[in-house]
mmCIF file of C-alpha atoms in Angstrom:
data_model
loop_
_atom_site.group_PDB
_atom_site.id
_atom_site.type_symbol
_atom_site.label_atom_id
_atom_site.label_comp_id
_atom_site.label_asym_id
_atom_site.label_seq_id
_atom_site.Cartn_x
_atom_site.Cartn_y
_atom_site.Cartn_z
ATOM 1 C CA UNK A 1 -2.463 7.206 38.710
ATOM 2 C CA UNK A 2 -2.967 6.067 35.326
ATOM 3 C CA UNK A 3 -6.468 6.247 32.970
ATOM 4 C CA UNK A 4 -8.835 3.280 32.249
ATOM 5 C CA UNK A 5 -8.367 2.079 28.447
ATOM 6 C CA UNK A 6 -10.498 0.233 26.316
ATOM 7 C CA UNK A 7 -7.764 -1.854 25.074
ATOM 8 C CA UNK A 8 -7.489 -2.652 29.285
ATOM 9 C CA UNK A 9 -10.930 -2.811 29.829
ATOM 10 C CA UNK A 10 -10.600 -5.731 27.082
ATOM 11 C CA UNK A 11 -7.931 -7.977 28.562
ATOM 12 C CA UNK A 12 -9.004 -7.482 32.157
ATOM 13 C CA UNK A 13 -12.119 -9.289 30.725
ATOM 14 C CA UNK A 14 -11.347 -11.683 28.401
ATOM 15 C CA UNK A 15 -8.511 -12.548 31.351
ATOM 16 C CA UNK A 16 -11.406 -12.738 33.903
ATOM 17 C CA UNK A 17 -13.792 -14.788 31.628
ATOM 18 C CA UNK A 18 -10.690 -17.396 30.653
ATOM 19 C CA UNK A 19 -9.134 -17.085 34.411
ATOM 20 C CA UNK A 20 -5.749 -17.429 33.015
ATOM 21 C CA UNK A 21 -3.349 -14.574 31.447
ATOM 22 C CA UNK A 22 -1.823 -16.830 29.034
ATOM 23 C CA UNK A 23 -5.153 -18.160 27.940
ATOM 24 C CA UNK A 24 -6.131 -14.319 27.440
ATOM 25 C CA UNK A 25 -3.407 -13.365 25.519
ATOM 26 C CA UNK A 26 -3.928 -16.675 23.167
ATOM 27 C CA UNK A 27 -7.912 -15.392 22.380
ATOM 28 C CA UNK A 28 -6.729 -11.686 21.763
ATOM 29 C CA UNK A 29 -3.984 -12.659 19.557
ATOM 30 C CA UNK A 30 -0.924 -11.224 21.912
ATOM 31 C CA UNK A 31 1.424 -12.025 23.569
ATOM 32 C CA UNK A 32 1.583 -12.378 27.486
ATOM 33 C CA UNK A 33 3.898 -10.016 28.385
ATOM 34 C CA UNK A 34 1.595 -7.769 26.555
ATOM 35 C CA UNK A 35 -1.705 -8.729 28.104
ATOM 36 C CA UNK A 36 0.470 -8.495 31.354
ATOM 37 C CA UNK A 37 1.736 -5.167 31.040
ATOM 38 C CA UNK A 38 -2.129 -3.798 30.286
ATOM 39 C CA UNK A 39 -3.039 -5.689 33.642
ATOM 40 C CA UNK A 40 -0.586 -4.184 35.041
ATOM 41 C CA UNK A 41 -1.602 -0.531 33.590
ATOM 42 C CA UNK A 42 -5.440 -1.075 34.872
ATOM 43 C CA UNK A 43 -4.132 -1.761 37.781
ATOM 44 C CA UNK A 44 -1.939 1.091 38.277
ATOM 45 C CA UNK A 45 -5.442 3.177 36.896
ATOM 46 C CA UNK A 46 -7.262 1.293 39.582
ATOM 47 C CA UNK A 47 -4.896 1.952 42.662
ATOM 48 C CA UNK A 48 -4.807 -1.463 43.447
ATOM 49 C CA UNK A 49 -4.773 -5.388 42.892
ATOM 50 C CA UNK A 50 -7.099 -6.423 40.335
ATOM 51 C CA UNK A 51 -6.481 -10.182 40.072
ATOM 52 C CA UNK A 52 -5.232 -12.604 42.566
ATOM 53 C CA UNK A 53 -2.400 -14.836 41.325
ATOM 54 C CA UNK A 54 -3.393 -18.790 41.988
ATOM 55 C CA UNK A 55 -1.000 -21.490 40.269
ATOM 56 C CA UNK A 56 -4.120 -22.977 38.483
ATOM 57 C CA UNK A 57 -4.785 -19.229 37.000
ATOM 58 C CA UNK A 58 -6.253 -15.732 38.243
ATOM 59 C CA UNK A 59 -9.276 -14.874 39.871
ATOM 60 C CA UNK A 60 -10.691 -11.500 40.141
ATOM 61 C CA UNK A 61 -10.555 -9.166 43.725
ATOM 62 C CA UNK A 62 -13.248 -7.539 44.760
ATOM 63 C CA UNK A 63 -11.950 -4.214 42.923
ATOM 64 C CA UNK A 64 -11.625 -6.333 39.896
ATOM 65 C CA UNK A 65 -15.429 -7.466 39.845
ATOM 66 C CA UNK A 66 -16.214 -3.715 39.998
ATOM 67 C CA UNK A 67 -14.156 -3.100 37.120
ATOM 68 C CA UNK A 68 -15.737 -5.876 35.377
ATOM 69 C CA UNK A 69 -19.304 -4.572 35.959
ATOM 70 C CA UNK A 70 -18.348 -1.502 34.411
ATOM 71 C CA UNK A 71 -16.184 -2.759 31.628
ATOM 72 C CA UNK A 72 -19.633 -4.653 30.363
ATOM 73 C CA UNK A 73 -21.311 -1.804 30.524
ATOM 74 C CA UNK A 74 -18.765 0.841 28.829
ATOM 75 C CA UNK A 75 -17.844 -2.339 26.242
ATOM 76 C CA UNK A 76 -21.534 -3.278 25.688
ATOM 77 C CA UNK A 77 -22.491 0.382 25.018
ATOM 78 C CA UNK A 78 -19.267 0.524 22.438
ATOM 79 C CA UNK A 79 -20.615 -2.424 20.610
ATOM 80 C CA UNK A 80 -24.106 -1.075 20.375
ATOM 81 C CA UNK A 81 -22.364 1.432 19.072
ATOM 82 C CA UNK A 82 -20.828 0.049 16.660
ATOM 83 C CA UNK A 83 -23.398 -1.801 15.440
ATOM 84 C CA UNK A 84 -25.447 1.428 14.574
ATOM 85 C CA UNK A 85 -22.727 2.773 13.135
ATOM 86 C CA UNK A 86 -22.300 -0.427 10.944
ATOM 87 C CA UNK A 87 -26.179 0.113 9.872
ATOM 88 C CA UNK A 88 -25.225 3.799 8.874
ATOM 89 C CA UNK A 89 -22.254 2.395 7.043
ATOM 90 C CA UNK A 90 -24.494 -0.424 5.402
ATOM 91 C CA UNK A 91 -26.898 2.666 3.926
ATOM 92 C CA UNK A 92 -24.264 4.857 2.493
ATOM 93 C CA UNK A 93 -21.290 2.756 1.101
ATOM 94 C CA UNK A 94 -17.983 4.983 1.357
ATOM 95 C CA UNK A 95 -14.552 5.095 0.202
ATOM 96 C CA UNK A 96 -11.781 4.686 2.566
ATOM 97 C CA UNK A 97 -7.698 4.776 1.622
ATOM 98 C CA UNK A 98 -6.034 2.314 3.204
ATOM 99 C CA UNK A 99 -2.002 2.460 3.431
ATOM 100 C CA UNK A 100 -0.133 -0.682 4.602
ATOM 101 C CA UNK A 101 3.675 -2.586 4.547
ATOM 102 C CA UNK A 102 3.738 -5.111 2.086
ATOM 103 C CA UNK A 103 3.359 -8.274 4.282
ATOM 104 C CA UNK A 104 0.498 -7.081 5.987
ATOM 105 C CA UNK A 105 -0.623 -6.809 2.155
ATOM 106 C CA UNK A 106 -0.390 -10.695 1.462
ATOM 107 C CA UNK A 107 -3.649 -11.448 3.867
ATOM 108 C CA UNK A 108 -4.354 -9.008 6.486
ATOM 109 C CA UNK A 109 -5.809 -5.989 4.194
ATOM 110 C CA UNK A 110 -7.297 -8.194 1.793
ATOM 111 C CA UNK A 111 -8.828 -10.434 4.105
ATOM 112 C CA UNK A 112 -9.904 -7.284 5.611
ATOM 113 C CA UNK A 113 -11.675 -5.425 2.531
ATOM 114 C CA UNK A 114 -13.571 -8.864 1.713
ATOM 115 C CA UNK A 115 -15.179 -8.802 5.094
ATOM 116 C CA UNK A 116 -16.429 -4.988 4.619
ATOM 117 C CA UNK A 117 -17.046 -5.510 0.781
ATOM 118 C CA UNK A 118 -20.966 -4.374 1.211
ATOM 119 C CA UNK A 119 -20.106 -1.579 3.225
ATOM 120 C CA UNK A 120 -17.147 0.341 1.574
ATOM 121 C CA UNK A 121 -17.705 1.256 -2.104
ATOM 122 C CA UNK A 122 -13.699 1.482 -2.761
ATOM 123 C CA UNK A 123 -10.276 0.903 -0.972
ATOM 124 C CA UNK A 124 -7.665 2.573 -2.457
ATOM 125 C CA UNK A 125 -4.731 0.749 -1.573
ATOM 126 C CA UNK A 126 -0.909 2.099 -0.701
ATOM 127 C CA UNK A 127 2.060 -0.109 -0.324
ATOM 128 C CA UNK A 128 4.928 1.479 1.210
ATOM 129 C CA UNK A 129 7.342 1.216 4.553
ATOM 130 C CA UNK A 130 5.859 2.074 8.164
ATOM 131 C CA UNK A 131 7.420 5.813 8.283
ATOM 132 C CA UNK A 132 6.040 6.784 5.034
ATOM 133 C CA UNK A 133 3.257 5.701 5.705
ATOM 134 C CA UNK A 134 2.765 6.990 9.073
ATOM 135 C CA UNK A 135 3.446 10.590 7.362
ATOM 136 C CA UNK A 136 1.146 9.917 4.345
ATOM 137 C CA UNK A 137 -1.728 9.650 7.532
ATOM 138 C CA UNK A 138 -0.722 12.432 8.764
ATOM 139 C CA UNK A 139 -0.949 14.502 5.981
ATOM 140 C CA UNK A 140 -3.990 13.469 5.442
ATOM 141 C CA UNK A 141 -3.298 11.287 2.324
ATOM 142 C CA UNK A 142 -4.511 8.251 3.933
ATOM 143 C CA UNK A 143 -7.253 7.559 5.726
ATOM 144 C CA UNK A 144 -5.370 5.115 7.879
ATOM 145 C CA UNK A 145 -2.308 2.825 7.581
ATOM 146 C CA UNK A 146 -0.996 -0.509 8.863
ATOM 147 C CA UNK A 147 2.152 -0.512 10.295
ATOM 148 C CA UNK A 148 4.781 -1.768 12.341
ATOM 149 C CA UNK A 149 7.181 1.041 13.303
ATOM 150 C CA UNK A 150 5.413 3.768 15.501
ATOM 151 C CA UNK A 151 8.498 6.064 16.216
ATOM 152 C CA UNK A 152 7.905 9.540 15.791
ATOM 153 C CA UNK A 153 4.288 9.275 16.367
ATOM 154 C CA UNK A 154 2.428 12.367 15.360
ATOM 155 C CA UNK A 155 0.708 13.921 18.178
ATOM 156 C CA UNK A 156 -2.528 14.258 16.571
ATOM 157 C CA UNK A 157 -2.353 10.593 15.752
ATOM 158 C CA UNK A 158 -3.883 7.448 16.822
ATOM 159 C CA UNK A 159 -2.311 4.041 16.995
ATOM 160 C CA UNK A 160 -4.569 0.654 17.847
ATOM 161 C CA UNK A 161 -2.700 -2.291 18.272
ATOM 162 C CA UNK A 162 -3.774 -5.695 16.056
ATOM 163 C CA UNK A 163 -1.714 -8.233 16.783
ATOM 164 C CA UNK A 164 2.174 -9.602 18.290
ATOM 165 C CA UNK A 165 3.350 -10.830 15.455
ATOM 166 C CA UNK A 166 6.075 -13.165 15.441
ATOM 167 C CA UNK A 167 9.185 -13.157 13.281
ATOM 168 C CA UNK A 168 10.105 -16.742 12.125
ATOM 169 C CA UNK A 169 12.678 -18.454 9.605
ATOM 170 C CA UNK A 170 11.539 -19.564 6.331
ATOM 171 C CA UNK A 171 14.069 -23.047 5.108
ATOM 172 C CA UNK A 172 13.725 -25.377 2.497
ATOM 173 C CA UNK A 173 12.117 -28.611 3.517
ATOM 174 C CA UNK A 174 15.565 -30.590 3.783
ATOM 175 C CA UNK A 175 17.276 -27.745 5.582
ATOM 176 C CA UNK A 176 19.026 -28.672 9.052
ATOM 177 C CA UNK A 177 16.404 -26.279 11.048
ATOM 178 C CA UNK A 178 13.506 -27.494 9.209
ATOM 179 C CA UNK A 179 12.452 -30.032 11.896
ATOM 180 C CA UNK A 180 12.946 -28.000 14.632
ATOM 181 C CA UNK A 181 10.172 -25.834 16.061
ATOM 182 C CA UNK A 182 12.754 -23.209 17.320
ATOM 183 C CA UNK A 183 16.014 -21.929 16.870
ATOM 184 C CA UNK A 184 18.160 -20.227 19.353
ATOM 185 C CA UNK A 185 20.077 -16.446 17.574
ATOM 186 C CA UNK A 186 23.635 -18.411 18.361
ATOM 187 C CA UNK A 187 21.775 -21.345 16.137
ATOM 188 C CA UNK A 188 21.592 -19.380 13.366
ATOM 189 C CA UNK A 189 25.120 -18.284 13.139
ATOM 190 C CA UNK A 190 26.361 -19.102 9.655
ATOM 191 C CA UNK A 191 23.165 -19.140 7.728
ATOM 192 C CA UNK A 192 23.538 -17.614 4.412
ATOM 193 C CA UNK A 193 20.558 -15.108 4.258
ATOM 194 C CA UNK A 194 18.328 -13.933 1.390
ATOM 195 C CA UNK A 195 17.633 -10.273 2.290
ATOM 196 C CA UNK A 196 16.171 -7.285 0.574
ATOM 197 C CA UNK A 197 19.680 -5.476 0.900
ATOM 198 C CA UNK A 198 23.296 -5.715 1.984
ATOM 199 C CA UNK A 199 22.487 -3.526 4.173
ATOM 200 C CA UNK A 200 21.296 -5.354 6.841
ATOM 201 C CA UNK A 201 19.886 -2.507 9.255
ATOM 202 C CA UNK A 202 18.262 -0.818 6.508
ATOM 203 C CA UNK A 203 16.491 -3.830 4.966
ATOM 204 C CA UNK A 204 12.971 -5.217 5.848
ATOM 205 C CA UNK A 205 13.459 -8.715 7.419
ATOM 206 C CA UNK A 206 15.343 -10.868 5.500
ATOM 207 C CA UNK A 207 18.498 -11.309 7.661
ATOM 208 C CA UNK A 208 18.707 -11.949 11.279
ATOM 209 C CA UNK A 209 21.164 -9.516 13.196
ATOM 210 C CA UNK A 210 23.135 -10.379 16.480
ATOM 211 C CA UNK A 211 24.936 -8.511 18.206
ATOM 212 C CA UNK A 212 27.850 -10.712 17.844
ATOM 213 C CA UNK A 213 28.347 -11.740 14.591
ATOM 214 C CA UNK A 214 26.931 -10.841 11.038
ATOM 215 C CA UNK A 215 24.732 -11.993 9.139
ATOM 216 C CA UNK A 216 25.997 -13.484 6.012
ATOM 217 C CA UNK A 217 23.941 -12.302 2.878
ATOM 218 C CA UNK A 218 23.965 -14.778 -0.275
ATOM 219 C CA UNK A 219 21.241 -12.556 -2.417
ATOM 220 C CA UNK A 220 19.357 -9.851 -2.494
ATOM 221 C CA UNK A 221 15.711 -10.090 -3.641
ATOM 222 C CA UNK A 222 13.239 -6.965 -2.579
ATOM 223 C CA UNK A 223 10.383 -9.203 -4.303
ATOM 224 C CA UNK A 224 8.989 -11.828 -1.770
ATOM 225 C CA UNK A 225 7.897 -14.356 -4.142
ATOM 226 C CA UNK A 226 12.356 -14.056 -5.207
ATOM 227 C CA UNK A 227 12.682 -14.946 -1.529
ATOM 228 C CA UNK A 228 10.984 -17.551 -0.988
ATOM 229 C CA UNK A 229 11.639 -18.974 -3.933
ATOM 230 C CA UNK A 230 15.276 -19.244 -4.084
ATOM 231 C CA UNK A 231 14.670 -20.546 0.278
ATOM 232 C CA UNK A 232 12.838 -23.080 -1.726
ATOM 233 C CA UNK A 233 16.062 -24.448 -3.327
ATOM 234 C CA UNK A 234 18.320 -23.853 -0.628
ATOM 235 C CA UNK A 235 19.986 -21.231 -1.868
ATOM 236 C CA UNK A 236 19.496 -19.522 1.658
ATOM 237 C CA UNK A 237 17.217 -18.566 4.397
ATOM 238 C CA UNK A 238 15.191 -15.761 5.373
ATOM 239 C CA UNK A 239 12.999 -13.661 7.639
ATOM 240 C CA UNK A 240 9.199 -13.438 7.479
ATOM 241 C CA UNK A 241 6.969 -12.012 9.264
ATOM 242 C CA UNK A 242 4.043 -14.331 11.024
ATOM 243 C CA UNK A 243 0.991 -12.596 9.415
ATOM 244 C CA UNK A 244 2.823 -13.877 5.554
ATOM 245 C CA UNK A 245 2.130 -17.348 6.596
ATOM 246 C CA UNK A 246 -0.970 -18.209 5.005
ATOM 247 C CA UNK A 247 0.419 -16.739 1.652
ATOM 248 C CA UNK A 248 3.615 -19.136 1.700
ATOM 249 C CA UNK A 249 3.950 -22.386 -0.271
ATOM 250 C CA UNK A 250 3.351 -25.575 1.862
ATOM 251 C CA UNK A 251 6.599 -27.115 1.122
ATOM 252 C CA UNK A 252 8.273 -24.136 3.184
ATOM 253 C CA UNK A 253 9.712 -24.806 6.739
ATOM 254 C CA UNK A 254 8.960 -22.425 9.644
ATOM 255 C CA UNK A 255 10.842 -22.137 12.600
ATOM 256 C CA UNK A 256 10.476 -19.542 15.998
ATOM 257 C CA UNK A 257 13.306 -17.752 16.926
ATOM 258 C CA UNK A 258 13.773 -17.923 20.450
ATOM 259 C CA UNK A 259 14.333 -14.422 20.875
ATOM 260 C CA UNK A 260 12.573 -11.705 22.856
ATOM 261 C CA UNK A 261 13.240 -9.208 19.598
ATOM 262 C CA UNK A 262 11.523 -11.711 17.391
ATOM 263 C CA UNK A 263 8.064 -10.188 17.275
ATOM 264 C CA UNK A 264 7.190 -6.976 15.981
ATOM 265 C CA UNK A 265 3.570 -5.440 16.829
ATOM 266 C CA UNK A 266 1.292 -4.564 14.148
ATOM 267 C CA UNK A 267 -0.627 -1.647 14.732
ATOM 268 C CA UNK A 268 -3.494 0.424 13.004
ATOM 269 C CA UNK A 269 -2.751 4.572 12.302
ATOM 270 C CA UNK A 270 -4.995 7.137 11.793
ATOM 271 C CA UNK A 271 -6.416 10.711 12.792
ATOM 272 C CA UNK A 272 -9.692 9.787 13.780
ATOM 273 C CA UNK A 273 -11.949 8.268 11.383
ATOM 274 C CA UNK A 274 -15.890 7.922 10.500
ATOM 275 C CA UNK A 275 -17.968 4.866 10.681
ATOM 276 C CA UNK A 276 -16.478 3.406 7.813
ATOM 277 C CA UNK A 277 -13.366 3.494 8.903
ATOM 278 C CA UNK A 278 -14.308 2.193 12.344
ATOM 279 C CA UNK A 279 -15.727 -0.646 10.389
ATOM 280 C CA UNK A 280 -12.448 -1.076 8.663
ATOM 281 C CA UNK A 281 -10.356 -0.981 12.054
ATOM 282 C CA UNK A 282 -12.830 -3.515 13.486
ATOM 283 C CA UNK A 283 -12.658 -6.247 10.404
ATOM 284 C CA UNK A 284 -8.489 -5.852 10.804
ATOM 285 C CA UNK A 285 -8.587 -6.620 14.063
ATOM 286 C CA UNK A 286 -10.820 -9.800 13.461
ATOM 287 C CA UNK A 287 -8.369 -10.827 10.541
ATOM 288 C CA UNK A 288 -5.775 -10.154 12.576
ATOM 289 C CA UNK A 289 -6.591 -12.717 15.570
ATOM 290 C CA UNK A 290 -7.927 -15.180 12.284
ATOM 291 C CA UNK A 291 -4.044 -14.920 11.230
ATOM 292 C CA UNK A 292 -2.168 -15.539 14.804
ATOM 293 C CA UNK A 293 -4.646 -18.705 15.217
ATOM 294 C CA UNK A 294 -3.264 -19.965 11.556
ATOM 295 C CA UNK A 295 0.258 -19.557 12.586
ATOM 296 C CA UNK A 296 -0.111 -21.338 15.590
ATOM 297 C CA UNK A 297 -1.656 -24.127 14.104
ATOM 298 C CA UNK A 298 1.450 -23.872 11.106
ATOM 299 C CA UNK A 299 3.769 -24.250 13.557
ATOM 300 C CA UNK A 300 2.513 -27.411 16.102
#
């Protein structure tokens, strides 16, 4: 039997207050076979059926409106928590350092830092790739880190999920795909690709991989404003992750790939941290549902 979670706890009530999975997953910014799998882990915790499955939605079982009565209680106490915490933070500014991949620096950490600007007296800030990272944590050289790879976890080390974020195209405005709202891997056969390297497993985005062809790759531009510019002309297409959006020119098309590998999760790293940084964790998590609502509404 598996343990209660407070990420659980979460979803089995926002799922119980929407009575729909789908609408749950939409209000926590994830995806459905993610707020599925932690119903499926609270059950497993609770030894038995904590929703009943109706075509119009879910409903809670019995054992599910125990669970609930609880979960307001353990969640409520968190957030009064929390908010004392915040007060403690709001006394005694601190500094936090803050590591993070460089699309989740376009919006996410900003965003982030301006909502705990009275609270936090400085953010250092450290670009760099997930692994790095991840190790820079670790070693106690960051504070905490965004990130999107969590391989090789450290055991000491926490990781808090933020968001599903999807991977989309980027196409100039007269491209062939720029009218369509998705695009199938096979559809994308024979795009020329502007990628970060010719290396196409090593690089960050940029190219889209399948297993049975390869990508094509026109240029290589590590800077993202090189990317999207030359996507601008047509010169080529590329990659970007969902939480970039707001930072893109209008005149850029998006499109969904239709792909189950076309989302990557972006998680929060770190050893433990104080109030501040609990303040921090709490503000990305808030900017990170902000974001998933803006690419949804980019894409209708």
């Amino acid at each position: 039997m598996g343990e209660f979670t407070i990420v659980g706890l979460r979803v089995v009530q926002e799922a119980a207050r929407s009575g729909s999975f789908s609408t749950a997953a939409e209000n926590l910014g994830y995806t459905q076979s993610a707020v599925s799998r932690q119903i499926a882990l609270m059950e497993q915790a609770a030894g038995r059926a904590l929703f009943e499955r109706h075509a119009r939605g879910v409903r809670a079982t019995d054992a599910g409106r125990i669970l609930l009565r609880h979960a307001e209680t353990v969640l409520g106490g968190l957030g009064s928590a929390r908010q004392e915490l915040d007060e403690l933070t709001a006394r005694t500014p601190a500094t936090l350092r803050v590591g993070a991949f460089s699309t989740a620096m376009a919006a996410l950490v900003p965003r982030s830092i301006a909502a705990t600007a009275s609270r936090l007296a400085r953010v250092p800030l450290r670009e760099g790739t997930s692994p790095r990272l991840v190790s820079a944590v670790a070693r106690g050289r960051l504070d905490l880190a965004v990130v999107t790879e969590t391989r090789n976890i450290p055991a000491d080390t926490e990781i808090e999920p933020l968001l599903d974020d999807p991977l989309l195209i980027a196409v100039a405005p007269d491209h062939p795909l720029a009218d369509r709202t998705s695009v199938t891997p096979a559809q994308l056969r024979g795009e020329r690709w502007i990628a970060g390297s010719t290396e196409v497993s090593g690089t960050l985005l940029g190219a889209w991989r399948d297993a049975a062809w390869e990508p094509e790759i026109a240029f290589v531009a590590r800077d993202w404003f090189a990317k999207i510019g030359l996507v601008a002309t047509g010169m080529g297409s590329t990659v970007v992750p969902g939480i970039a959006v707001p930072v893109l020119p209008p005149g850029i098309a998006l499109v969904r790939i239709d792909h189950p590998a076309a989302a990557r999760t972006t998680s929060v790293v770190h050893r433990g941290v104080d109030s501040a940084g609990q303040v921090f964790i709490e503000a990305l998590r808030d900017a990170a549902a902000d974001l998933a609502a803006e690419v949804r509404h980019r894409l209708r």
